[in-house]
mmCIF file of C-alpha atoms in Angstrom:
data_model
loop_
_atom_site.group_PDB
_atom_site.id
_atom_site.type_symbol
_atom_site.label_atom_id
_atom_site.label_comp_id
_atom_site.label_asym_id
_atom_site.label_seq_id
_atom_site.Cartn_x
_atom_site.Cartn_y
_atom_site.Cartn_z
ATOM 1 C CA TYR A 1 -2.271 -34.674 -12.074
ATOM 2 C CA CYS A 2 -2.651 -38.469 -12.165
ATOM 3 C CA TYR A 3 -0.297 -41.001 -13.723
ATOM 4 C CA VAL A 4 -0.052 -44.725 -14.534
ATOM 5 C CA VAL A 5 2.943 -46.645 -15.891
ATOM 6 C CA GLU A 6 3.065 -49.659 -18.262
ATOM 7 C CA ALA A 7 6.077 -51.792 -19.087
ATOM 8 C CA THR A 8 7.116 -53.587 -22.241
ATOM 9 C CA ALA A 9 10.076 -55.557 -23.534
ATOM 10 C CA VAL A 10 11.349 -55.697 -27.094
ATOM 11 C CA GLY A 11 8.882 -57.717 -29.146
ATOM 12 C CA SER A 12 6.348 -58.210 -26.342
ATOM 13 C CA ALA A 13 3.072 -56.633 -25.406
ATOM 14 C CA TRP A 14 2.510 -53.885 -22.865
ATOM 15 C CA SER A 15 1.814 -54.814 -19.289
ATOM 16 C CA VAL A 16 -1.307 -53.837 -17.472
ATOM 17 C CA ASP A 17 -1.338 -50.380 -15.923
ATOM 18 C CA SER A 18 0.303 -49.811 -12.593
ATOM 19 C CA ALA A 19 -1.714 -48.402 -9.775
ATOM 20 C CA GLN A 20 -2.631 -44.781 -10.362
ATOM 21 C CA SER A 21 -0.814 -42.092 -8.392
ATOM 22 C CA CYS A 22 -1.938 -38.489 -8.209
ATOM 23 C CA ALA A 23 -0.303 -35.305 -7.043
ATOM 24 C CA THR A 24 -1.472 -31.736 -6.932
ATOM 25 C CA LEU A 25 0.838 -28.944 -7.890
ATOM 26 C CA THR A 26 0.386 -25.826 -5.877
ATOM 27 C CA MET A 27 1.712 -22.536 -7.024
ATOM 28 C CA LEU A 28 4.341 -20.877 -4.964
ATOM 29 C CA ALA A 29 3.366 -17.738 -3.107
ATOM 30 C CA PRO A 30 4.438 -14.442 -4.670
ATOM 31 C CA ALA A 31 7.802 -13.458 -3.198
ATOM 32 C CA ASN A 32 9.468 -10.193 -2.274
ATOM 33 C CA LEU A 33 6.349 -8.058 -1.924
ATOM 34 C CA ALA A 34 7.519 -4.474 -1.380
ATOM 35 C CA ALA A 35 5.636 -1.223 -0.816
ATOM 36 C CA THR A 36 6.727 2.324 -1.550
ATOM 37 C CA VAL A 37 4.728 5.328 -0.407
ATOM 38 C CA ASN A 38 4.441 8.664 -2.155
ATOM 39 C CA SER A 39 2.960 10.997 0.482
ATOM 40 C CA SER A 40 2.624 13.973 -1.851
ATOM 41 C CA ILE A 41 -0.156 12.346 -3.890
ATOM 42 C CA PRO A 42 -0.571 10.045 -1.705
ATOM 43 C CA HIS A 43 -0.423 6.511 -3.050
ATOM 44 C CA VAL A 44 1.272 3.183 -2.332
ATOM 45 C CA ALA A 45 3.087 1.324 -5.109
ATOM 46 C CA LEU A 46 3.319 -2.463 -4.624
ATOM 47 C CA THR A 47 5.724 -4.775 -6.486
ATOM 48 C CA TRP A 48 6.390 -8.526 -6.266
ATOM 49 C CA ASN A 49 8.076 -11.375 -8.142
ATOM 50 C CA ALA A 50 6.253 -13.396 -10.799
ATOM 51 C CA VAL A 51 4.897 -16.851 -9.977
ATOM 52 C CA LEU A 52 5.281 -19.601 -12.588
ATOM 53 C CA GLY A 53 1.821 -20.660 -13.801
ATOM 54 C CA ALA A 54 -0.061 -17.710 -12.349
ATOM 55 C CA THR A 55 -2.695 -16.209 -14.621
ATOM 56 C CA SER A 56 -3.596 -13.337 -12.310
ATOM 57 C CA TYR A 57 -2.992 -11.914 -8.856
ATOM 58 C CA LYS A 58 -5.184 -10.762 -5.977
ATOM 59 C CA VAL A 59 -4.122 -7.845 -3.795
ATOM 60 C CA TYR A 60 -5.450 -7.648 -0.227
ATOM 61 C CA ARG A 61 -5.327 -4.649 2.121
ATOM 62 C CA ASN A 62 -5.953 -4.146 5.840
ATOM 63 C CA VAL A 63 -6.460 -0.504 6.914
ATOM 64 C CA ASN A 64 -5.769 0.339 10.563
ATOM 65 C CA GLY A 65 -6.367 -3.244 11.708
ATOM 66 C CA ALA A 66 -9.948 -3.423 10.397
ATOM 67 C CA GLY A 67 -9.329 -6.759 8.611
ATOM 68 C CA PHE A 68 -8.179 -7.750 5.146
ATOM 69 C CA VAL A 69 -10.373 -7.069 2.120
ATOM 70 C CA LEU A 70 -9.784 -7.865 -1.527
ATOM 71 C CA LEU A 71 -8.489 -4.656 -3.057
ATOM 72 C CA TYR A 72 -7.967 -5.925 -6.596
ATOM 73 C CA GLY A 73 -8.157 -9.223 -8.449
ATOM 74 C CA GLY A 74 -7.211 -9.530 -12.078
ATOM 75 C CA ASN A 75 -4.469 -9.465 -14.614
ATOM 76 C CA VAL A 76 -2.015 -7.344 -12.681
ATOM 77 C CA PRO A 77 1.455 -6.982 -14.232
ATOM 78 C CA LEU A 78 3.484 -7.588 -10.995
ATOM 79 C CA THR A 79 2.727 -4.085 -9.736
ATOM 80 C CA TYR A 80 -0.286 -2.385 -8.282
ATOM 81 C CA THR A 81 -0.823 1.228 -7.211
ATOM 82 C CA ASP A 82 -3.228 1.828 -4.353
ATOM 83 C CA ALA A 83 -4.466 5.407 -4.735
ATOM 84 C CA ALA A 84 -7.214 5.077 -2.116
ATOM 85 C CA VAL A 85 -4.959 5.789 0.861
ATOM 86 C CA PHE A 86 -5.090 8.590 3.401
ATOM 87 C CA ASN A 87 -2.561 10.338 5.594
ATOM 88 C CA GLY A 88 -2.355 8.810 9.034
ATOM 89 C CA ASP A 89 -3.580 5.365 7.949
ATOM 90 C CA THR A 90 -1.533 2.218 8.466
ATOM 91 C CA ASN A 91 -2.001 -0.127 5.511
ATOM 92 C CA GLU A 92 -0.975 -3.789 5.463
ATOM 93 C CA TYR A 93 -0.868 -5.699 2.167
ATOM 94 C CA TYR A 94 -0.348 -9.196 0.819
ATOM 95 C CA VAL A 95 -0.684 -10.754 -2.657
ATOM 96 C CA VAL A 96 -1.976 -14.163 -3.829
ATOM 97 C CA ALA A 97 -1.239 -15.739 -7.228
ATOM 98 C CA THR A 98 -4.120 -17.475 -9.008
ATOM 99 C CA ASP A 99 -4.630 -19.885 -11.895
ATOM 100 C CA ALA A 100 -7.682 -21.739 -13.210
ATOM 101 C CA ALA A 101 -7.545 -24.265 -10.350
ATOM 102 C CA ALA A 102 -6.709 -22.417 -7.156
ATOM 103 C CA ASP A 103 -4.995 -19.626 -5.273
ATOM 104 C CA SER A 104 -1.454 -19.807 -3.972
ATOM 105 C CA ALA A 105 -0.490 -19.194 -0.382
ATOM 106 C CA ALA A 106 -0.146 -15.543 0.609
ATOM 107 C CA SER A 107 2.991 -13.551 -0.082
ATOM 108 C CA ASN A 108 4.926 -11.892 2.705
ATOM 109 C CA HIS A 109 3.006 -9.043 4.333
ATOM 110 C CA VAL A 110 4.174 -5.434 4.115
ATOM 111 C CA THR A 111 2.963 -2.620 6.346
ATOM 112 C CA ILE A 112 3.275 1.058 5.587
ATOM 113 C CA THR A 113 1.981 4.187 7.326
ATOM 114 C CA ILE A 114 1.040 7.192 5.252
ATOM 115 C CA SER A 115 2.510 10.306 6.892
ATOM 116 C CA PRO A 116 1.311 13.816 6.121
ATOM 117 C CA LEU A 117 3.728 16.148 4.424
ATOM 118 C CA ALA A 118 5.225 18.983 6.434
ATOM 119 C CA PRO A 119 4.002 22.539 5.890
ATOM 120 C CA SER A 120 6.407 24.558 3.753
ATOM 121 C CA ASP A 121 7.462 28.162 3.155
ATOM 122 C CA LEU A 122 7.385 29.165 6.844
ATOM 123 C CA VAL A 123 8.066 32.893 7.245
ATOM 124 C CA ALA A 124 8.195 34.764 10.578
ATOM 125 C CA THR A 125 7.685 38.535 10.254
ATOM 126 C CA LYS A 126 7.743 41.144 13.011
ATOM 127 C CA ASN A 127 4.502 43.134 12.997
ATOM 128 C CA ASP A 128 5.428 46.674 14.054
ATOM 129 C CA GLY A 129 1.763 47.601 14.471
ATOM 130 C CA THR A 130 1.000 44.916 17.046
ATOM 131 C CA GLY A 131 4.460 44.186 18.395
ATOM 132 C CA GLN A 132 3.878 40.506 17.612
ATOM 133 C CA ILE A 133 5.363 38.070 15.141
ATOM 134 C CA ASP A 134 3.167 36.958 12.256
ATOM 135 C CA LEU A 135 3.682 33.476 10.843
ATOM 136 C CA THR A 136 2.745 32.415 7.343
ATOM 137 C CA TRP A 137 3.223 29.021 5.689
ATOM 138 C CA SER A 138 1.900 26.849 2.895
ATOM 139 C CA ALA A 139 -0.373 24.104 4.148
ATOM 140 C CA PRO A 140 0.403 20.562 2.988
ATOM 141 C CA PRO A 141 -2.026 18.843 0.634
ATOM 142 C CA TYR A 142 -4.994 17.574 2.621
ATOM 143 C CA TYR A 143 -5.517 13.823 2.330
ATOM 144 C CA GLY A 144 -7.575 12.832 5.325
ATOM 145 C CA ALA A 145 -5.919 12.932 8.702
ATOM 146 C CA VAL A 146 -4.315 16.395 8.991
ATOM 147 C CA VAL A 147 -6.587 18.172 11.464
ATOM 148 C CA GLY A 148 -4.249 20.759 12.913
ATOM 149 C CA MET A 149 -0.777 22.181 12.991
ATOM 150 C CA LEU A 150 1.510 22.459 15.983
ATOM 151 C CA VAL A 151 3.233 25.833 16.045
ATOM 152 C CA SER A 152 6.225 25.939 18.351
ATOM 153 C CA GLY A 153 9.073 28.340 18.857
ATOM 154 C CA ALA A 154 11.913 29.346 21.123
ATOM 155 C CA GLY A 155 12.916 32.645 22.637
ATOM 156 C CA SER A 156 11.502 35.246 24.954
ATOM 157 C CA GLY A 157 7.718 35.337 24.836
ATOM 158 C CA SER A 158 7.382 32.472 22.342
ATOM 159 C CA VAL A 159 4.092 30.604 22.353
ATOM 160 C CA ASN A 160 3.601 26.962 21.523
ATOM 161 C CA GLY A 161 0.177 25.772 20.552
ATOM 162 C CA LEU A 162 -2.005 23.629 18.371
ATOM 163 C CA TYR A 163 -3.834 25.571 15.692
ATOM 164 C CA THR A 164 -6.695 23.746 14.011
ATOM 165 C CA TYR A 165 -7.673 24.559 10.502
ATOM 166 C CA ALA A 166 -11.302 23.623 10.308
ATOM 167 C CA GLY A 167 -12.771 25.910 7.660
ATOM 168 C CA MET A 168 -9.362 27.324 6.778
ATOM 169 C CA HIS A 169 -8.684 28.043 3.162
ATOM 170 C CA PHE A 170 -5.559 26.405 1.832
ATOM 171 C CA GLY A 171 -2.737 28.598 0.752
ATOM 172 C CA LYS A 172 -0.970 30.933 3.158
ATOM 173 C CA PRO A 173 -2.633 30.848 6.581
ATOM 174 C CA SER A 174 -1.505 33.596 8.932
ATOM 175 C CA TYR A 175 -1.523 33.643 12.740
#
């Protein structure tokens, strides 16, 4: 924005223009960026405060330190849900406000790690035919990084071990 000033007195003409002075307004960066993870789906919900004058926002994401990429740019209503996340990934986000002239500085960065859900419905049953204990459980939803399950126990003759489930059908695995 550029400005000039002229002066006048009652009953007299206007002066010549003053020297021109210009200033550029820059938008403030979005504030209070926050991330909430829902591991059962999984997705990350982002929220931030509005920026006066912003016409849209750009959301950037960095997955596992690979570098920031534009995830979304458009008329976002102060929230964005990132559904392209996977268990085990560490995601870092920031947001930029935009208007017709330029982008604002970046918001604060938030980092969140997507953790797999725990298996559920664990049942230990003595198998009289084999003299062993059979374990059954419900596998968690598979969203990328779950490649095995650690089975551990305590007591006489207990066995700890990592059991992979490549090719396993989801539902109630039994060991």
